[in-house]
Amino acid sequence: MKRRIVLAGLVLAPLAACGSAPQERLGTDGLPLPKLYRIRAEDASAIEFRMLDGMNSLRQAAGQPALTFNAQLNAAAATHSRDMSVQNRPWHFGSDGSSPLDRAKRVGFTGKILGENISETYETETETLAAWMGEADTRAVILDPEATMVGFSWFQEPEGKIWWTLVTGR
């Protein structure tokens, strides 16, 4: 009986490999190529609230108060995400030289801007949040104890690259 089990195992083992998942494609740097994360219009609310819930969970764990969305900060973030795409570079200044403070004022925000996180990626919003939490300066923006409001938005290019912007204020 044991012999039959061993023989069956030897015969079936090579067949098990036939059904394995395809190998990840690797870039010239040896790292896996990004997988396309296509954002559909109907996914927008879910994406926004996954980010807000994620940030607030992290803030709660750090003993900080929860953030709420601010429509004006969302508008400022959306404008900057699209502008970074036009410039084809992730940075905190607009193509017109505007700063996060300037962009918030333009949309009528009268509070205080505390910080801005940006990203150029193919990653999801939760992967982007994790990457921001992995760096001291961007983590500080998310966990800022003075922050009470947040704006969050993105722009996705036709080929899939996503430009994320998060702005905090009070």
Short mmCIF file of N, CA and C in Angstrom, two decimals:
data_model
loop_
_atom_site.label_atom_id
_atom_site.label_comp_id
_atom_site.label_asym_id
_atom_site.label_seq_id
_atom_site.Cartn_x
_atom_site.Cartn_y
_atom_site.Cartn_z
N MET A 1 0.82 -1.19 0.00
CA MET A 1 0.00 0.00 0.00
C MET A 1 0.87 1.26 0.00
N LYS A 2 1.89 1.29 0.85
CA LYS A 2 2.78 2.45 0.90
C LYS A 2 3.47 2.66 -0.44
N ARG A 3 3.82 1.53 -1.07
CA ARG A 3 4.51 1.61 -2.36
C ARG A 3 3.62 2.28 -3.41
N ARG A 4 2.31 1.96 -3.41
CA ARG A 4 1.38 2.56 -4.36
C ARG A 4 1.26 4.08 -4.14
N ILE A 5 1.24 4.48 -2.87
CA ILE A 5 1.13 5.90 -2.54
C ILE A 5 2.37 6.65 -3.02
N VAL A 6 3.52 6.06 -2.79
CA VAL A 6 4.77 6.68 -3.23
C VAL A 6 4.81 6.77 -4.75
N LEU A 7 4.44 5.71 -5.43
CA LEU A 7 4.43 5.72 -6.89
C LEU A 7 3.43 6.74 -7.43
N ALA A 8 2.26 6.81 -6.83
CA ALA A 8 1.25 7.80 -7.26
C ALA A 8 1.79 9.21 -7.06
N GLY A 9 2.47 9.43 -5.95
CA GLY A 9 3.08 10.73 -5.68
C GLY A 9 4.11 11.10 -6.71
N LEU A 10 4.95 10.15 -7.10
CA LEU A 10 5.97 10.40 -8.11
C LEU A 10 5.37 10.70 -9.48
N VAL A 11 4.26 10.05 -9.80
CA VAL A 11 3.60 10.27 -11.08
C VAL A 11 2.85 11.60 -11.09
N LEU A 12 2.19 11.92 -10.00
CA LEU A 12 1.35 13.13 -9.95
C LEU A 12 2.14 14.41 -9.67
N ALA A 13 3.28 14.32 -9.02
CA ALA A 13 4.05 15.53 -8.67
C ALA A 13 4.39 16.37 -9.89
N PRO A 14 4.90 15.80 -10.99
CA PRO A 14 5.19 16.64 -12.16
C PRO A 14 3.93 17.28 -12.75
N LEU A 15 2.81 16.60 -12.66
CA LEU A 15 1.56 17.16 -13.19
C LEU A 15 1.10 18.36 -12.37
N ALA A 16 1.38 18.36 -11.09
CA ALA A 16 0.97 19.48 -10.23
C ALA A 16 1.63 20.77 -10.68
N ALA A 17 2.84 20.68 -11.18
CA ALA A 17 3.55 21.87 -11.64
C ALA A 17 2.93 22.45 -12.90
N CYS A 18 2.20 21.63 -13.67
CA CYS A 18 1.58 22.10 -14.91
C CYS A 18 0.51 23.15 -14.65
N GLY A 19 -0.12 23.10 -13.52
CA GLY A 19 -1.19 24.04 -13.22
C GLY A 19 -0.74 25.25 -12.41
N SER A 20 0.55 25.47 -12.29
CA SER A 20 1.03 26.59 -11.47
C SER A 20 0.76 27.92 -12.15
N ALA A 21 0.72 28.95 -11.35
CA ALA A 21 0.45 30.30 -11.84
C ALA A 21 1.61 30.77 -12.72
N PRO A 22 1.31 31.64 -13.69
CA PRO A 22 2.39 32.15 -14.54
C PRO A 22 3.38 32.97 -13.72
N GLN A 23 4.62 32.96 -14.16
CA GLN A 23 5.67 33.70 -13.49
C GLN A 23 5.44 35.20 -13.64
N GLU A 24 5.81 35.98 -12.60
CA GLU A 24 5.72 37.43 -12.69
C GLU A 24 6.71 37.93 -13.73
N ARG A 25 6.31 38.93 -14.48
CA ARG A 25 7.23 39.55 -15.43
C ARG A 25 8.17 40.47 -14.67
N LEU A 26 9.45 40.41 -15.02
CA LEU A 26 10.45 41.23 -14.34
C LEU A 26 10.96 42.32 -15.28
N GLY A 27 11.24 43.48 -14.69
CA GLY A 27 11.82 44.58 -15.43
C GLY A 27 13.31 44.41 -15.57
N THR A 28 13.96 45.35 -16.24
CA THR A 28 15.41 45.27 -16.46
C THR A 28 16.19 45.35 -15.15
N ASP A 29 15.56 45.90 -14.10
CA ASP A 29 16.21 45.98 -12.80
C ASP A 29 16.03 44.71 -11.97
N GLY A 30 15.32 43.71 -12.53
CA GLY A 30 15.11 42.46 -11.81
C GLY A 30 13.91 42.48 -10.89
N LEU A 31 13.27 43.64 -10.76
CA LEU A 31 12.08 43.75 -9.91
C LEU A 31 10.83 43.46 -10.72
N PRO A 32 9.77 42.97 -10.04
CA PRO A 32 8.54 42.70 -10.77
C PRO A 32 7.98 43.97 -11.41
N LEU A 33 7.49 43.83 -12.64
CA LEU A 33 6.85 44.97 -13.30
C LEU A 33 5.54 45.27 -12.57
N PRO A 34 5.17 46.54 -12.51
CA PRO A 34 3.93 46.88 -11.81
C PRO A 34 2.72 46.28 -12.51
N LYS A 35 1.74 45.91 -11.70
CA LYS A 35 0.48 45.41 -12.23
C LYS A 35 -0.45 46.60 -12.39
N LEU A 36 -1.16 46.64 -13.47
CA LEU A 36 -2.04 47.76 -13.74
C LEU A 36 -3.21 47.77 -12.76
N TYR A 37 -3.35 48.86 -12.05
CA TYR A 37 -4.48 49.08 -11.15
C TYR A 37 -5.36 50.11 -11.84
N ARG A 38 -6.38 49.64 -12.52
CA ARG A 38 -7.26 50.53 -13.28
C ARG A 38 -8.36 51.05 -12.36
N ILE A 39 -8.45 52.37 -12.24
CA ILE A 39 -9.48 52.99 -11.41
C ILE A 39 -10.67 53.35 -12.30
N ARG A 40 -11.82 52.80 -11.96
CA ARG A 40 -13.04 53.11 -12.69
C ARG A 40 -13.80 54.20 -11.94
N ALA A 41 -14.59 54.98 -12.65
CA ALA A 41 -15.33 56.09 -12.04
C ALA A 41 -16.18 55.60 -10.87
N GLU A 42 -16.78 54.44 -11.01
CA GLU A 42 -17.64 53.93 -9.94
C GLU A 42 -16.86 53.48 -8.71
N ASP A 43 -15.53 53.42 -8.79
CA ASP A 43 -14.69 53.02 -7.65
C ASP A 43 -14.23 54.21 -6.81
N ALA A 44 -14.47 55.43 -7.28
CA ALA A 44 -13.90 56.62 -6.65
C ALA A 44 -14.25 56.74 -5.17
N SER A 45 -15.51 56.62 -4.82
CA SER A 45 -15.91 56.77 -3.41
C SER A 45 -15.27 55.71 -2.53
N ALA A 46 -15.24 54.48 -3.02
CA ALA A 46 -14.64 53.39 -2.23
C ALA A 46 -13.16 53.65 -2.00
N ILE A 47 -12.48 54.13 -3.03
CA ILE A 47 -11.05 54.42 -2.90
C ILE A 47 -10.82 55.53 -1.87
N GLU A 48 -11.60 56.61 -1.97
CA GLU A 48 -11.46 57.71 -1.01
C GLU A 48 -11.66 57.24 0.42
N PHE A 49 -12.70 56.44 0.64
CA PHE A 49 -12.99 56.03 2.01
C PHE A 49 -12.05 54.93 2.51
N ARG A 50 -11.50 54.11 1.61
CA ARG A 50 -10.46 53.17 2.05
C ARG A 50 -9.24 53.94 2.55
N MET A 51 -8.89 55.01 1.83
CA MET A 51 -7.74 55.82 2.25
C MET A 51 -8.04 56.50 3.59
N LEU A 52 -9.21 57.11 3.70
CA LEU A 52 -9.58 57.79 4.95
C LEU A 52 -9.62 56.81 6.11
N ASP A 53 -10.25 55.65 5.91
CA ASP A 53 -10.30 54.64 6.98
C ASP A 53 -8.91 54.16 7.36
N GLY A 54 -8.06 53.95 6.35
CA GLY A 54 -6.69 53.52 6.63
C GLY A 54 -5.93 54.55 7.43
N MET A 55 -6.01 55.81 7.01
CA MET A 55 -5.31 56.88 7.74
C MET A 55 -5.84 56.99 9.17
N ASN A 56 -7.17 56.95 9.33
CA ASN A 56 -7.73 57.09 10.66
C ASN A 56 -7.41 55.91 11.56
N SER A 57 -7.29 54.72 11.01
CA SER A 57 -6.86 53.57 11.81
C SER A 57 -5.43 53.77 12.31
N LEU A 58 -4.57 54.24 11.41
CA LEU A 58 -3.18 54.51 11.79
C LEU A 58 -3.09 55.64 12.81
N ARG A 59 -3.90 56.67 12.62
CA ARG A 59 -3.91 57.79 13.56
C ARG A 59 -4.42 57.35 14.93
N GLN A 60 -5.47 56.53 14.93
CA GLN A 60 -6.01 56.04 16.20
C GLN A 60 -4.96 55.23 16.95
N ALA A 61 -4.25 54.38 16.23
CA ALA A 61 -3.19 53.57 16.86
C ALA A 61 -2.09 54.44 17.44
N ALA A 62 -1.89 55.62 16.83
CA ALA A 62 -0.86 56.55 17.31
C ALA A 62 -1.43 57.55 18.33
N GLY A 63 -2.70 57.40 18.70
CA GLY A 63 -3.32 58.29 19.69
C GLY A 63 -3.69 59.66 19.13
N GLN A 64 -3.89 59.74 17.81
CA GLN A 64 -4.24 61.03 17.18
C GLN A 64 -5.72 61.05 16.81
N PRO A 65 -6.32 62.24 16.76
CA PRO A 65 -7.74 62.33 16.40
C PRO A 65 -7.97 61.98 14.92
N ALA A 66 -9.18 61.57 14.63
CA ALA A 66 -9.55 61.20 13.26
C ALA A 66 -9.58 62.43 12.36
N LEU A 67 -9.34 62.19 11.08
CA LEU A 67 -9.44 63.23 10.06
C LEU A 67 -10.80 63.13 9.38
N THR A 68 -11.27 64.25 8.84
CA THR A 68 -12.47 64.26 8.02
C THR A 68 -12.10 64.86 6.67
N PHE A 69 -12.82 64.43 5.63
CA PHE A 69 -12.58 65.01 4.32
C PHE A 69 -13.03 66.45 4.28
N ASN A 70 -12.31 67.26 3.55
CA ASN A 70 -12.67 68.65 3.30
C ASN A 70 -12.76 68.80 1.78
N ALA A 71 -13.91 69.24 1.28
CA ALA A 71 -14.13 69.33 -0.17
C ALA A 71 -13.12 70.25 -0.84
N GLN A 72 -12.76 71.34 -0.18
CA GLN A 72 -11.79 72.27 -0.78
C GLN A 72 -10.41 71.63 -0.87
N LEU A 73 -10.01 70.91 0.17
CA LEU A 73 -8.71 70.23 0.12
C LEU A 73 -8.73 69.11 -0.91
N ASN A 74 -9.87 68.42 -1.05
CA ASN A 74 -9.99 67.41 -2.11
C ASN A 74 -9.79 68.05 -3.48
N ALA A 75 -10.38 69.22 -3.69
CA ALA A 75 -10.24 69.93 -4.97
C ALA A 75 -8.79 70.33 -5.22
N ALA A 76 -8.13 70.83 -4.19
CA ALA A 76 -6.72 71.22 -4.33
C ALA A 76 -5.86 69.99 -4.65
N ALA A 77 -6.16 68.86 -4.02
CA ALA A 77 -5.41 67.63 -4.28
C ALA A 77 -5.64 67.16 -5.72
N ALA A 78 -6.89 67.23 -6.18
CA ALA A 78 -7.20 66.80 -7.55
C ALA A 78 -6.48 67.65 -8.58
N THR A 79 -6.47 68.96 -8.35
CA THR A 79 -5.78 69.87 -9.26
C THR A 79 -4.30 69.53 -9.34
N HIS A 80 -3.70 69.27 -8.18
CA HIS A 80 -2.26 69.00 -8.18
C HIS A 80 -1.93 67.64 -8.80
N SER A 81 -2.78 66.65 -8.58
CA SER A 81 -2.53 65.34 -9.19
C SER A 81 -2.50 65.44 -10.71
N ARG A 82 -3.46 66.15 -11.26
CA ARG A 82 -3.50 66.32 -12.73
C ARG A 82 -2.29 67.13 -13.21
N ASP A 83 -1.93 68.16 -12.45
CA ASP A 83 -0.80 69.01 -12.84
C ASP A 83 0.52 68.24 -12.80
N MET A 84 0.70 67.36 -11.82
CA MET A 84 1.93 66.56 -11.79
C MET A 84 2.02 65.68 -13.03
N SER A 85 0.89 65.16 -13.48
CA SER A 85 0.88 64.35 -14.69
C SER A 85 1.31 65.19 -15.90
N VAL A 86 0.79 66.40 -15.99
CA VAL A 86 1.16 67.30 -17.09
C VAL A 86 2.66 67.57 -17.07
N GLN A 87 3.19 67.78 -15.88
CA GLN A 87 4.63 68.05 -15.73
C GLN A 87 5.48 66.79 -15.85
N ASN A 88 4.83 65.64 -15.68
CA ASN A 88 5.49 64.34 -15.67
C ASN A 88 6.60 64.26 -14.62
N ARG A 89 6.29 64.78 -13.45
CA ARG A 89 7.22 64.63 -12.32
C ARG A 89 6.46 64.85 -11.02
N PRO A 90 6.79 64.04 -10.02
CA PRO A 90 6.16 64.21 -8.72
C PRO A 90 6.92 65.26 -7.90
N TRP A 91 6.31 66.38 -7.71
CA TRP A 91 6.90 67.37 -6.82
C TRP A 91 5.81 68.28 -6.29
N HIS A 92 6.16 69.07 -5.29
CA HIS A 92 5.15 69.82 -4.55
C HIS A 92 4.79 71.16 -5.17
N PHE A 93 5.42 71.52 -6.28
CA PHE A 93 5.12 72.81 -6.92
C PHE A 93 4.36 72.60 -8.21
N GLY A 94 3.37 73.45 -8.43
CA GLY A 94 2.58 73.36 -9.64
C GLY A 94 3.35 73.88 -10.84
N SER A 95 2.84 73.63 -12.03
CA SER A 95 3.50 74.10 -13.25
C SER A 95 3.54 75.62 -13.30
N ASP A 96 2.68 76.27 -12.52
CA ASP A 96 2.68 77.73 -12.44
C ASP A 96 3.48 78.24 -11.23
N GLY A 97 4.19 77.33 -10.56
CA GLY A 97 4.99 77.70 -9.39
C GLY A 97 4.21 77.67 -8.09
N SER A 98 2.96 77.26 -8.13
CA SER A 98 2.11 77.27 -6.93
C SER A 98 2.57 76.23 -5.91
N SER A 99 2.35 76.58 -4.65
CA SER A 99 2.65 75.68 -3.53
C SER A 99 1.34 75.05 -3.04
N PRO A 100 1.43 74.09 -2.13
CA PRO A 100 0.19 73.55 -1.55
C PRO A 100 -0.67 74.65 -0.92
N LEU A 101 -0.04 75.64 -0.31
CA LEU A 101 -0.79 76.77 0.29
C LEU A 101 -1.54 77.55 -0.78
N ASP A 102 -0.87 77.84 -1.88
CA ASP A 102 -1.50 78.58 -2.98
C ASP A 102 -2.70 77.83 -3.53
N ARG A 103 -2.53 76.53 -3.76
CA ARG A 103 -3.62 75.74 -4.34
C ARG A 103 -4.82 75.66 -3.41
N ALA A 104 -4.57 75.56 -2.12
CA ALA A 104 -5.67 75.52 -1.15
C ALA A 104 -6.41 76.87 -1.12
N LYS A 105 -5.67 77.95 -1.15
CA LYS A 105 -6.31 79.28 -1.16
C LYS A 105 -7.16 79.46 -2.41
N ARG A 106 -6.67 79.00 -3.56
CA ARG A 106 -7.41 79.15 -4.82
C ARG A 106 -8.78 78.50 -4.79
N VAL A 107 -8.92 77.42 -4.03
CA VAL A 107 -10.21 76.74 -3.97
C VAL A 107 -11.04 77.18 -2.76
N GLY A 108 -10.58 78.22 -2.08
CA GLY A 108 -11.36 78.80 -0.99
C GLY A 108 -11.09 78.26 0.40
N PHE A 109 -10.04 77.48 0.57
CA PHE A 109 -9.73 76.95 1.90
C PHE A 109 -9.16 78.08 2.75
N THR A 110 -9.74 78.31 3.92
CA THR A 110 -9.30 79.40 4.79
C THR A 110 -8.54 78.90 6.03
N GLY A 111 -8.44 77.59 6.17
CA GLY A 111 -7.72 77.04 7.32
C GLY A 111 -6.22 77.05 7.11
N LYS A 112 -5.54 76.24 7.89
CA LYS A 112 -4.08 76.15 7.84
C LYS A 112 -3.68 74.84 7.15
N ILE A 113 -2.83 74.95 6.14
CA ILE A 113 -2.28 73.76 5.47
C ILE A 113 -1.12 73.25 6.32
N LEU A 114 -1.13 71.95 6.61
CA LEU A 114 -0.09 71.37 7.45
C LEU A 114 0.90 70.51 6.68
N GLY A 115 0.45 69.85 5.61
CA GLY A 115 1.38 69.01 4.88
C GLY A 115 0.77 68.47 3.60
N GLU A 116 1.64 67.93 2.76
CA GLU A 116 1.20 67.34 1.50
C GLU A 116 2.08 66.14 1.20
N ASN A 117 1.44 65.03 0.83
CA ASN A 117 2.14 63.84 0.35
C ASN A 117 1.75 63.63 -1.10
N ILE A 118 2.73 63.23 -1.91
CA ILE A 118 2.49 62.98 -3.33
C ILE A 118 3.14 61.67 -3.72
N SER A 119 2.66 61.10 -4.82
CA SER A 119 3.24 59.86 -5.30
C SER A 119 2.95 59.68 -6.78
N GLU A 120 3.91 59.12 -7.49
CA GLU A 120 3.77 58.72 -8.89
C GLU A 120 3.96 57.21 -8.89
N THR A 121 2.91 56.46 -9.24
CA THR A 121 3.00 55.02 -9.07
C THR A 121 1.96 54.29 -9.91
N TYR A 122 2.04 52.99 -9.89
CA TYR A 122 1.00 52.12 -10.45
C TYR A 122 0.30 51.39 -9.30
N GLU A 123 0.63 51.72 -8.07
CA GLU A 123 0.13 51.01 -6.90
C GLU A 123 -1.26 51.49 -6.49
N THR A 124 -1.93 50.65 -5.72
CA THR A 124 -3.24 50.98 -5.18
C THR A 124 -3.11 52.06 -4.10
N GLU A 125 -4.25 52.57 -3.68
CA GLU A 125 -4.24 53.57 -2.61
C GLU A 125 -3.71 53.00 -1.30
N THR A 126 -4.02 51.74 -1.00
CA THR A 126 -3.52 51.16 0.26
C THR A 126 -2.01 50.89 0.19
N GLU A 127 -1.51 50.50 -0.99
CA GLU A 127 -0.07 50.32 -1.15
C GLU A 127 0.64 51.67 -1.06
N THR A 128 0.00 52.71 -1.59
CA THR A 128 0.57 54.06 -1.52
C THR A 128 0.60 54.54 -0.07
N LEU A 129 -0.48 54.31 0.66
CA LEU A 129 -0.50 54.69 2.08
C LEU A 129 0.59 53.94 2.84
N ALA A 130 0.77 52.68 2.56
CA ALA A 130 1.83 51.90 3.23
C ALA A 130 3.21 52.47 2.90
N ALA A 131 3.42 52.85 1.64
CA ALA A 131 4.70 53.44 1.25
C ALA A 131 4.91 54.77 1.98
N TRP A 132 3.88 55.59 2.08
CA TRP A 132 4.00 56.86 2.81
C TRP A 132 4.32 56.62 4.28
N MET A 133 3.72 55.59 4.86
CA MET A 133 3.98 55.28 6.27
C MET A 133 5.39 54.74 6.48
N GLY A 134 6.02 54.27 5.41
CA GLY A 134 7.37 53.73 5.50
C GLY A 134 8.46 54.78 5.50
N GLU A 135 8.10 56.03 5.27
CA GLU A 135 9.07 57.13 5.25
C GLU A 135 8.72 58.13 6.35
N ALA A 136 9.71 58.56 7.10
CA ALA A 136 9.47 59.43 8.26
C ALA A 136 8.76 60.73 7.90
N ASP A 137 9.18 61.39 6.81
CA ASP A 137 8.58 62.70 6.50
C ASP A 137 7.13 62.57 6.04
N THR A 138 6.81 61.57 5.23
CA THR A 138 5.43 61.42 4.77
C THR A 138 4.54 60.82 5.87
N ARG A 139 5.11 59.98 6.71
CA ARG A 139 4.38 59.45 7.87
C ARG A 139 4.00 60.59 8.81
N ALA A 140 4.90 61.55 8.99
CA ALA A 140 4.63 62.69 9.87
C ALA A 140 3.44 63.51 9.38
N VAL A 141 3.27 63.63 8.07
CA VAL A 141 2.12 64.36 7.52
C VAL A 141 0.83 63.63 7.89
N ILE A 142 0.81 62.31 7.74
CA ILE A 142 -0.38 61.52 8.03
C ILE A 142 -0.72 61.52 9.51
N LEU A 143 0.29 61.47 10.36
CA LEU A 143 0.07 61.37 11.81
C LEU A 143 0.15 62.71 12.54
N ASP A 144 0.23 63.82 11.81
CA ASP A 144 0.35 65.14 12.43
C ASP A 144 -0.78 65.35 13.44
N PRO A 145 -0.44 65.57 14.72
CA PRO A 145 -1.47 65.73 15.75
C PRO A 145 -2.33 66.99 15.56
N GLU A 146 -1.83 67.98 14.83
CA GLU A 146 -2.62 69.19 14.58
C GLU A 146 -3.67 69.00 13.50
N ALA A 147 -3.50 68.02 12.64
CA ALA A 147 -4.39 67.84 11.48
C ALA A 147 -5.78 67.40 11.92
N THR A 148 -6.79 68.00 11.31
CA THR A 148 -8.19 67.61 11.55
C THR A 148 -8.92 67.33 10.24
N MET A 149 -8.35 67.82 9.12
CA MET A 149 -8.99 67.67 7.82
C MET A 149 -7.99 67.12 6.81
N VAL A 150 -8.53 66.49 5.79
CA VAL A 150 -7.68 65.94 4.74
C VAL A 150 -8.36 66.11 3.39
N GLY A 151 -7.52 66.29 2.39
CA GLY A 151 -7.96 66.24 1.01
C GLY A 151 -7.16 65.14 0.34
N PHE A 152 -7.83 64.35 -0.48
CA PHE A 152 -7.15 63.23 -1.12
C PHE A 152 -7.73 63.06 -2.52
N SER A 153 -6.84 62.92 -3.50
CA SER A 153 -7.31 62.69 -4.86
C SER A 153 -6.19 62.10 -5.70
N TRP A 154 -6.51 61.81 -6.95
CA TRP A 154 -5.56 61.20 -7.87
C TRP A 154 -5.94 61.55 -9.29
N PHE A 155 -4.97 61.31 -10.16
CA PHE A 155 -5.21 61.38 -11.60
C PHE A 155 -4.55 60.17 -12.21
N GLN A 156 -5.32 59.41 -13.01
CA GLN A 156 -4.75 58.24 -13.67
C GLN A 156 -4.63 58.51 -15.16
N GLU A 157 -3.41 58.32 -15.66
CA GLU A 157 -3.14 58.49 -17.09
C GLU A 157 -3.71 57.29 -17.86
N PRO A 158 -3.94 57.46 -19.16
CA PRO A 158 -4.52 56.37 -19.96
C PRO A 158 -3.74 55.04 -19.88
N GLU A 159 -2.40 55.11 -19.78
CA GLU A 159 -1.64 53.86 -19.71
C GLU A 159 -1.59 53.29 -18.30
N GLY A 160 -2.15 53.98 -17.33
CA GLY A 160 -2.31 53.43 -15.99
C GLY A 160 -1.55 54.09 -14.87
N LYS A 161 -0.55 54.93 -15.16
CA LYS A 161 0.20 55.58 -14.09
C LYS A 161 -0.75 56.46 -13.26
N ILE A 162 -0.57 56.42 -11.94
CA ILE A 162 -1.45 57.18 -11.04
C ILE A 162 -0.62 58.20 -10.29
N TRP A 163 -1.14 59.41 -10.23
CA TRP A 163 -0.54 60.50 -9.48
C TRP A 163 -1.44 60.76 -8.27
N TRP A 164 -0.96 60.43 -7.08
CA TRP A 164 -1.73 60.58 -5.83
C TRP A 164 -1.32 61.87 -5.12
N THR A 165 -2.28 62.55 -4.53
CA THR A 165 -1.99 63.73 -3.70
C THR A 165 -2.85 63.68 -2.45
N LEU A 166 -2.23 63.93 -1.31
CA LEU A 166 -2.91 64.01 -0.01
C LEU A 166 -2.48 65.31 0.64
N VAL A 167 -3.45 66.09 1.11
CA VAL A 167 -3.17 67.37 1.76
C VAL A 167 -3.85 67.37 3.13
N THR A 168 -3.12 67.75 4.17
CA THR A 168 -3.73 67.85 5.51
C THR A 168 -3.80 69.30 5.95
N GLY A 169 -4.79 69.56 6.78
CA GLY A 169 -4.97 70.91 7.30
C GLY A 169 -5.79 70.89 8.57
N ARG A 170 -6.05 72.13 9.05
CA ARG A 170 -6.92 72.30 10.22
C ARG A 170 -7.66 73.60 10.12
#
